[in-house]
Short mmCIF file of C-alpha atoms and ligand atoms in Angstrom, two decimals:
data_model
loop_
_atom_site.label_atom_id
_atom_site.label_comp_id
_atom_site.label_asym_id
_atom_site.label_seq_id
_atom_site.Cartn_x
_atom_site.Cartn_y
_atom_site.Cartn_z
CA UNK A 1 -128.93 -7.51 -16.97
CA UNK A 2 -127.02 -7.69 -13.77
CA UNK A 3 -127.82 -5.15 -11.03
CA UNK A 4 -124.90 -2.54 -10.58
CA UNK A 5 -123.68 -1.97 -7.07
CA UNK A 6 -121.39 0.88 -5.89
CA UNK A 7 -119.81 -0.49 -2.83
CA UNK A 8 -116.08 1.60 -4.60
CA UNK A 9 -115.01 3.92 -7.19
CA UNK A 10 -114.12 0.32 -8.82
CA UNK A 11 -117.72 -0.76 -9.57
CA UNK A 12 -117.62 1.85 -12.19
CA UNK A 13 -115.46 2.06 -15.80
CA UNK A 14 -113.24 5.48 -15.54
CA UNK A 15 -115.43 6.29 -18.37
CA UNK A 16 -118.66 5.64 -16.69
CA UNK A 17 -117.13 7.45 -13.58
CA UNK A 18 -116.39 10.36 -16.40
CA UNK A 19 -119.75 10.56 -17.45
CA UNK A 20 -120.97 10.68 -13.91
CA UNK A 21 -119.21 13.76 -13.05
CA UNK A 22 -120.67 15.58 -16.23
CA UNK A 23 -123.91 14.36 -15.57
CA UNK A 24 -123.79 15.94 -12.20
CA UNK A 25 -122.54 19.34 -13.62
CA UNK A 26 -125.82 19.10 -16.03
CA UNK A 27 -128.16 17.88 -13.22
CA UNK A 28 -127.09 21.31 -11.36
CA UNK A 29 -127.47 23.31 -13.80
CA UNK A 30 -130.82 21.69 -14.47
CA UNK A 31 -131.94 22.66 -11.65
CA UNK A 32 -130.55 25.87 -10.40
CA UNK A 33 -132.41 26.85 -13.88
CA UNK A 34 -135.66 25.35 -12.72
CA UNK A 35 -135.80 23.01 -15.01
CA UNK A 36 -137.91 20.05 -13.23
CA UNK A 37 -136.16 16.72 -14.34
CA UNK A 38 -138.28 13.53 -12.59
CA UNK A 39 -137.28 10.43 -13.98
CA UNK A 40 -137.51 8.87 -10.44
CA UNK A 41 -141.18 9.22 -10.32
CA UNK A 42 -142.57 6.25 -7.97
CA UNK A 43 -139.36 5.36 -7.09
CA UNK A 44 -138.37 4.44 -3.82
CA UNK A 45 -134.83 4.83 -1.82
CA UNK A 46 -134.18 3.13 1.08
CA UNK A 47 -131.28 4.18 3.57
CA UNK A 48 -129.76 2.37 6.54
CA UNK A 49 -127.72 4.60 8.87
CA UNK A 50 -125.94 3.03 11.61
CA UNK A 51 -123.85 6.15 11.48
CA UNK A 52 -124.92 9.57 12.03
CA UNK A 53 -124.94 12.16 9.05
CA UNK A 54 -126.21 15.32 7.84
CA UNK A 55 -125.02 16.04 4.62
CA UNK A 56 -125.42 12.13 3.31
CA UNK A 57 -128.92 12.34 4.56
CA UNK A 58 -130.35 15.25 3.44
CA UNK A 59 -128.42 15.27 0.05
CA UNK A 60 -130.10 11.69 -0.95
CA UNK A 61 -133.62 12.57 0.51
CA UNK A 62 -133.81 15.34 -1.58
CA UNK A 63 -132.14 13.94 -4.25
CA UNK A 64 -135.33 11.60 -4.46
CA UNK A 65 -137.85 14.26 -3.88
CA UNK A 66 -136.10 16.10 -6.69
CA UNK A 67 -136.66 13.28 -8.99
CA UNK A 68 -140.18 13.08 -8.30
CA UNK A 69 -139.56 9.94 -5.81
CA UNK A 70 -139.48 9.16 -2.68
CA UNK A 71 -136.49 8.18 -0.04
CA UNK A 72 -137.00 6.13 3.59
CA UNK A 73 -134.54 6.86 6.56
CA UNK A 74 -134.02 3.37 8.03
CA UNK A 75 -132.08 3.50 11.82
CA UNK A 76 -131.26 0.79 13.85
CA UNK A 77 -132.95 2.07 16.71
CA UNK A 78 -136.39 1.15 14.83
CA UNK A 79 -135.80 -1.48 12.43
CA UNK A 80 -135.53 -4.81 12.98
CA UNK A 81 -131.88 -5.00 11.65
CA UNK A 82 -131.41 -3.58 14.84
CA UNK A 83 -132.64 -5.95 17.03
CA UNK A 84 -130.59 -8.77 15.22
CA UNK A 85 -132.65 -9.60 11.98
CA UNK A 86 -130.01 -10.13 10.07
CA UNK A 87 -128.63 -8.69 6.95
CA UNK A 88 -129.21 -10.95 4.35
CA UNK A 89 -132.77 -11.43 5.73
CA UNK A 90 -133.02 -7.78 5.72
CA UNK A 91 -131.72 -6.84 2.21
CA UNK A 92 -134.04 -10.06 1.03
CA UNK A 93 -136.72 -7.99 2.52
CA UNK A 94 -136.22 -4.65 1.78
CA UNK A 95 -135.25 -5.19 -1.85
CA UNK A 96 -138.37 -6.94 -2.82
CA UNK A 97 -140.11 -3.20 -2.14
CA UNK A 98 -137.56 -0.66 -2.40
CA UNK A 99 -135.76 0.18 -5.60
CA UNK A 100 -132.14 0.99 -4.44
CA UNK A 101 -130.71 0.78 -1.16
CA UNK A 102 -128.00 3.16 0.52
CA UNK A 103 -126.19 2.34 3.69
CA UNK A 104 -124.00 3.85 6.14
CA UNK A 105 -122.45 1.40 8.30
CA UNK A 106 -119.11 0.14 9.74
CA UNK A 107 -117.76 -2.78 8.66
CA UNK A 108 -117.15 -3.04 4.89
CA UNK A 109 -118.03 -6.64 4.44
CA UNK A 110 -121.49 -5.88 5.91
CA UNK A 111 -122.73 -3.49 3.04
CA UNK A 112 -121.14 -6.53 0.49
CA UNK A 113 -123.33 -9.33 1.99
CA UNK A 114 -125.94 -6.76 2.05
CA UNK A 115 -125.31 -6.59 -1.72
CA UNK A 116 -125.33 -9.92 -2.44
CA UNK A 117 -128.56 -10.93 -0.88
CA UNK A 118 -130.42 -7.84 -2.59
CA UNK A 119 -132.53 -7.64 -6.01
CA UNK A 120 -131.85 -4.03 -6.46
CA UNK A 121 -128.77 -1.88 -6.45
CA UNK A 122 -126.93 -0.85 -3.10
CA UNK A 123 -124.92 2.43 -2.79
CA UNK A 124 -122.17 3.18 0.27
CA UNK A 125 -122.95 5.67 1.97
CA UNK A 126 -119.37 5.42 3.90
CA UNK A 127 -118.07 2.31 6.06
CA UNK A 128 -115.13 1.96 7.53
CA UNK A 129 -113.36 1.22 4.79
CA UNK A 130 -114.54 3.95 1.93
CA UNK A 131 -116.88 6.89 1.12
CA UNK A 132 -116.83 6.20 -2.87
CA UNK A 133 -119.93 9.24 -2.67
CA UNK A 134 -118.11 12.24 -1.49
CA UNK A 135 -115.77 11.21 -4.02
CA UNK A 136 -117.98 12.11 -6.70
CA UNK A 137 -118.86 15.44 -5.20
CA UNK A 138 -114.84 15.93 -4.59
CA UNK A 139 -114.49 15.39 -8.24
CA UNK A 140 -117.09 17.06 -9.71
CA UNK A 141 -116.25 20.22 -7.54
CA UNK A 142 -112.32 19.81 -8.72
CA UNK A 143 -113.60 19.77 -12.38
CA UNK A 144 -115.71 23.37 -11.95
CA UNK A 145 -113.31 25.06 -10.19
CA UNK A 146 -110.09 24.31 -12.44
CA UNK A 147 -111.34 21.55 -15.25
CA UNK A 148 -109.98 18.05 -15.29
CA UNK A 149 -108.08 16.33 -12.31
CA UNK A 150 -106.29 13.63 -14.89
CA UNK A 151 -102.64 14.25 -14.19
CA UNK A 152 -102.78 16.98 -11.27
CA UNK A 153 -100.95 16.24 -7.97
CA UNK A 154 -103.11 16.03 -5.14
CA UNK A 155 -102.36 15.47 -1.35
CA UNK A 156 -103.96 13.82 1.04
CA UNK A 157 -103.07 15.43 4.81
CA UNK A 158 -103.55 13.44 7.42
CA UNK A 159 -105.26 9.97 8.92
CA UNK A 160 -104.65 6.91 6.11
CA UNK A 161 -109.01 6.29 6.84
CA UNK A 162 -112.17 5.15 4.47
CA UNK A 163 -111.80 9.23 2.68
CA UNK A 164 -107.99 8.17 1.96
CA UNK A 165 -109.19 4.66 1.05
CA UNK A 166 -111.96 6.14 -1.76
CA UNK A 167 -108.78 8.76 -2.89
CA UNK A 168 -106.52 6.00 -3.34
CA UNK A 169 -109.39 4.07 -6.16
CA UNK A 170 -110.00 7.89 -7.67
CA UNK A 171 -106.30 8.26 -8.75
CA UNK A 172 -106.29 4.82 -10.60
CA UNK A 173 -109.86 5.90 -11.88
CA UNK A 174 -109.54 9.57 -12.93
CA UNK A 175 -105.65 9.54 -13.55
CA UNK A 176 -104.32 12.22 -11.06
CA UNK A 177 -101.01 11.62 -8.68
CA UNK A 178 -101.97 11.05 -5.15
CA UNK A 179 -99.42 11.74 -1.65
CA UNK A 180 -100.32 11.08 1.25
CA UNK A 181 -98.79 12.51 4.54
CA UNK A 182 -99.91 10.17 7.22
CA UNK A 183 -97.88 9.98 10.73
CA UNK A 184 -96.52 6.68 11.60
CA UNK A 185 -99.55 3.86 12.37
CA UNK A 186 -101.90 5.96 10.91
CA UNK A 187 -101.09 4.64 6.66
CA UNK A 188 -103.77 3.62 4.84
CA UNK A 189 -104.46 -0.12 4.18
CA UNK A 190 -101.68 -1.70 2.60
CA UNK A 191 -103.20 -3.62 0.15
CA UNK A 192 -105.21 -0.87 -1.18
CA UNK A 193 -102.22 1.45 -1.86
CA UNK A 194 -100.51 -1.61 -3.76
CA UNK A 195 -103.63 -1.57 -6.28
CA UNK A 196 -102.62 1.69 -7.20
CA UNK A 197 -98.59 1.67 -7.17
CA UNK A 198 -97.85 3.77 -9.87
CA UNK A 199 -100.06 6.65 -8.83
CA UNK A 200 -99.43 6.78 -4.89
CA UNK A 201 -97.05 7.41 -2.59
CA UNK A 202 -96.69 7.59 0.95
CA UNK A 203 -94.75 9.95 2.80
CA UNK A 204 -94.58 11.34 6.49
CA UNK A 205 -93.73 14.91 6.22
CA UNK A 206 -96.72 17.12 4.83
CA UNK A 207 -94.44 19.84 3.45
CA UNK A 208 -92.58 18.11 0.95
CA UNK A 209 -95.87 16.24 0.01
CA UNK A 210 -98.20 19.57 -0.25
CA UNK A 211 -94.98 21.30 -2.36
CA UNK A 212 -96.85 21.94 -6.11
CA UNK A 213 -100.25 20.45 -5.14
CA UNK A 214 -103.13 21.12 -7.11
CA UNK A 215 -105.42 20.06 -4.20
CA UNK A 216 -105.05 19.54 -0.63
CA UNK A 217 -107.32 17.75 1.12
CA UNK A 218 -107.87 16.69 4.85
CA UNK A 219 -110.34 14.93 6.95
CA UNK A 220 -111.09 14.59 10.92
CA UNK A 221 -108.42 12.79 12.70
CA UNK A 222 -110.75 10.23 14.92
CA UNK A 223 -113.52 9.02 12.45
CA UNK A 224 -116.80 7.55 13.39
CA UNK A 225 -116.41 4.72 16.06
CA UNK A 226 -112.95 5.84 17.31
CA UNK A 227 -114.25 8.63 19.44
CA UNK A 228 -112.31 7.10 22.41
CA UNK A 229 -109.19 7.31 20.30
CA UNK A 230 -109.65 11.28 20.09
CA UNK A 231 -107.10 12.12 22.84
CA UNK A 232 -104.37 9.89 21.53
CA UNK A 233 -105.03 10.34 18.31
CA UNK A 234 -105.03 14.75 18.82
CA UNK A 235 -101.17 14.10 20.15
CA UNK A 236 -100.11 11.77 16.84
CA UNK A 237 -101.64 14.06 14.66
CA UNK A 238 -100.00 17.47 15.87
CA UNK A 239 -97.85 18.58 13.13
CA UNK A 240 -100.51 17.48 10.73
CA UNK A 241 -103.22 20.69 10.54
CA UNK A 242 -103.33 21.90 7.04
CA UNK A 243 -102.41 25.78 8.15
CA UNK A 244 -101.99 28.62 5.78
CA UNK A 245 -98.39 28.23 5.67
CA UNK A 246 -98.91 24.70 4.40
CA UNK A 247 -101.53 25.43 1.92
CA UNK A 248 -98.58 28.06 0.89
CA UNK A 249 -96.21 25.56 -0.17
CA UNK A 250 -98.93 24.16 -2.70
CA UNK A 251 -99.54 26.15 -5.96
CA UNK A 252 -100.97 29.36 -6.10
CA UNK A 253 -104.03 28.52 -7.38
CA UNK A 254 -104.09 25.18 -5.11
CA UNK A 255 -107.51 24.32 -3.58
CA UNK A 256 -108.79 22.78 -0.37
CA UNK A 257 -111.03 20.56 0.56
CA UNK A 258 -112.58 18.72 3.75
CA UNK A 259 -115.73 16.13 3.49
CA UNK A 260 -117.24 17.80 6.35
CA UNK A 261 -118.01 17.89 9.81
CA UNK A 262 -114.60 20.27 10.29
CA UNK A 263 -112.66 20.28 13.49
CA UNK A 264 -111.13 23.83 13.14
CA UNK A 265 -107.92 24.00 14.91
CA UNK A 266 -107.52 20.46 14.53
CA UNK A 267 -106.92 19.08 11.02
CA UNK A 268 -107.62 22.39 9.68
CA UNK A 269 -106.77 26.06 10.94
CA UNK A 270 -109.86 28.35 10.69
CA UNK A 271 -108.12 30.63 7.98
CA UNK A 272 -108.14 27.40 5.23
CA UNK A 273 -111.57 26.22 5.54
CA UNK A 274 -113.19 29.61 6.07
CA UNK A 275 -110.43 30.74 3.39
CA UNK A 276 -109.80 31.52 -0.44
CA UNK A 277 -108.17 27.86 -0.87
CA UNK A 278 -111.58 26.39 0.35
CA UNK A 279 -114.31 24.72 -1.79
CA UNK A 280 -115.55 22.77 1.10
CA UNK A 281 -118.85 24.69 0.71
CA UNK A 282 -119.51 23.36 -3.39
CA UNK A 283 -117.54 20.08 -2.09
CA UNK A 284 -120.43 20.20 -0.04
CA UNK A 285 -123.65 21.22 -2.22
CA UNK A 286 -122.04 18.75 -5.02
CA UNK A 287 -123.23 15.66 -3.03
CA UNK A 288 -126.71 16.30 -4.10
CA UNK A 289 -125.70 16.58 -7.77
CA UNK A 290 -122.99 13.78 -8.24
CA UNK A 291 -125.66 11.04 -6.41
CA UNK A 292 -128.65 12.53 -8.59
CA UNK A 293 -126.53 11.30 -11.16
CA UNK A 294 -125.36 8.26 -9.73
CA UNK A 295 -129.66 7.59 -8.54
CA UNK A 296 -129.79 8.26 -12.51
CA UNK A 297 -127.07 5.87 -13.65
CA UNK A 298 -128.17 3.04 -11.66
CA UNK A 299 -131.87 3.00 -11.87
CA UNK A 300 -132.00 3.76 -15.72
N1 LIG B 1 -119.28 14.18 4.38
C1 LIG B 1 -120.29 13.44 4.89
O1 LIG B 1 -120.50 12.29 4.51
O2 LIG B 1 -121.06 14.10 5.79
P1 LIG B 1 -122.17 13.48 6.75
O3 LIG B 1 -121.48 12.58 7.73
O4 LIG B 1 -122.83 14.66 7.38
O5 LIG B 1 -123.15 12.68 5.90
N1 LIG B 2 -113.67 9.76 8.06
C1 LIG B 2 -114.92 10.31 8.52
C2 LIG B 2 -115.74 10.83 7.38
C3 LIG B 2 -117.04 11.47 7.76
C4 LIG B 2 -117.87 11.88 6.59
C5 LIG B 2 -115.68 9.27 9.32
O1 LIG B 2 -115.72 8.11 8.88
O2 LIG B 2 -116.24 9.59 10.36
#
């Protein structure tokens, strides 16, 4: 059988994606009841960061140790890979002794060649391009809170980045109508939103696209590797903070989320994140349950 990769949302059947999502909700359950599951027992993760993070970190390291395996933080200050061994060579390497692979990185064709060149399967843990992970979480936290997403309207606030990328492949994959208020030079890729036509659109003013929303949803406005572009980027964005009054045009049971790290006062006002709209706490907890089920899926 041919390894399974998930580089996207797209590497995965909407019914596999489905299943996922479920999966998670059991895996929690699981274990808030303290119910010890290990089917990963020997079993070995490897992750690359060449990024920082916190909550992808911790939430696949104990993911492992949950599952009775064991998970190795890889950095390029001491690996090899950072002192120019390069990838294929590395996921050659590293695949003959690991059993899946998850990397943080920045360019998007750098976790593919990674993929190609490697025996085992290789998760993204966000490039530039697309955070397919916190995608689960987003949707498995969507599902608890109010059931399915298939057919809700949900709106994207903000910069057109890899979070807007992996929101643009959930709408084709779990059904659900997707805006996006991005200011001018700041749209998602282009050939992305044409894969998914019929279920996005684009607009610039985030009033008319939060009216009736279901879910808002926001991120920082300088990701990773544009921290020089912070200054510009805080005047292009002003106008774009999801504020109370914007979550108010949404509907009344509307909910919020953020992928974490938060800028309060920036793409959020203190009183939605730290609000009643907010799940960004469960968004938060659910990455260790959606990727003990995607661990599950792919080495099973
Ligand atoms: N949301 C997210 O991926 O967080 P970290 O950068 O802390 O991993
Ligand atoms: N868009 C953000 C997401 C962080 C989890 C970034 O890439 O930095």
């Amino acid at each position: 059988m041919s390894i399974r990769h998930f580089l996207t949302l797209m590497d995965l059947s909407p019914d596999e994606l489905e299943g996922l999502i479920q999966r998670a909700i059991e895996l929690k359950s699981m274990h808030k009841n303290g119910n010890r599951h290990t089917p990963l027992r020997n079993r070995v993760l490897g992750m690359i960061f060449e990024k920082s993070s916190t909550r992808t970190r911790v939430s696949f390291e104990t993911a492992m140790a949950h599952f009775g395996g064991h998970a190795i933080f890889l950095s390029l200050r001491d690996t090899q890979l950072g002192r120019g061994e390069t990838v294929e060579d590395s996921a050659r390497v590293l695949s003959r002794m690991v059993d899946v692979i998850m990397i943080r990185t920045f360019e998007h064709e750098k976790i593919e060649l990674f993929a190609e060149y490697s025996q085992v399967p290789v998760i993204n843990a966000l490039t530039d391009l697309y955070h397919p992970c916190q995608l689960l979480a987003d949707m498995q936290t969507y599902v608890e809170h109010r059931g399915s997403i298939r057919g809700r309207i949900v709106t994207w606030v903000g910069d057109g980045n890899n979070m807007s990328h992996s929101y643009i492949n959930a709408a084709r994959q779990f059904g659900f109508e997707l805006r996006l208020a991005c200011p001018k030079g700041y749209d998602p890729d282009a050939e992305i939103m044409a894969a998914a036509a019929d279920q996005v659109t684009l607009l610039r003013d985030p009033v008319a696209a939060v009216k009736d929303s279901d879910l808002v949803v926001t991120d920082v406005w300088a990701s990773m590797g544009q921290e020089e572009e912070q200054k510009a980027r805080e005047k292009a964005f002003a106008g774009y903070q999801v504020t109370a009054e914007l979550m108010q045009q949404a509907k009344d049971d509307a909910l919020f989320m953020h992928c974490l790290p938060a800028h309060r006062g920036e793409e959020v006002a203190a009183n939605v994140i730290d609000g009643p709209w907010s799940v960004a706490w469960d968004e938060a907890e659910n990455r260790l349950h959606a990727q003990k089920a995607l661990l599950e899926f792919l080495l099973s």
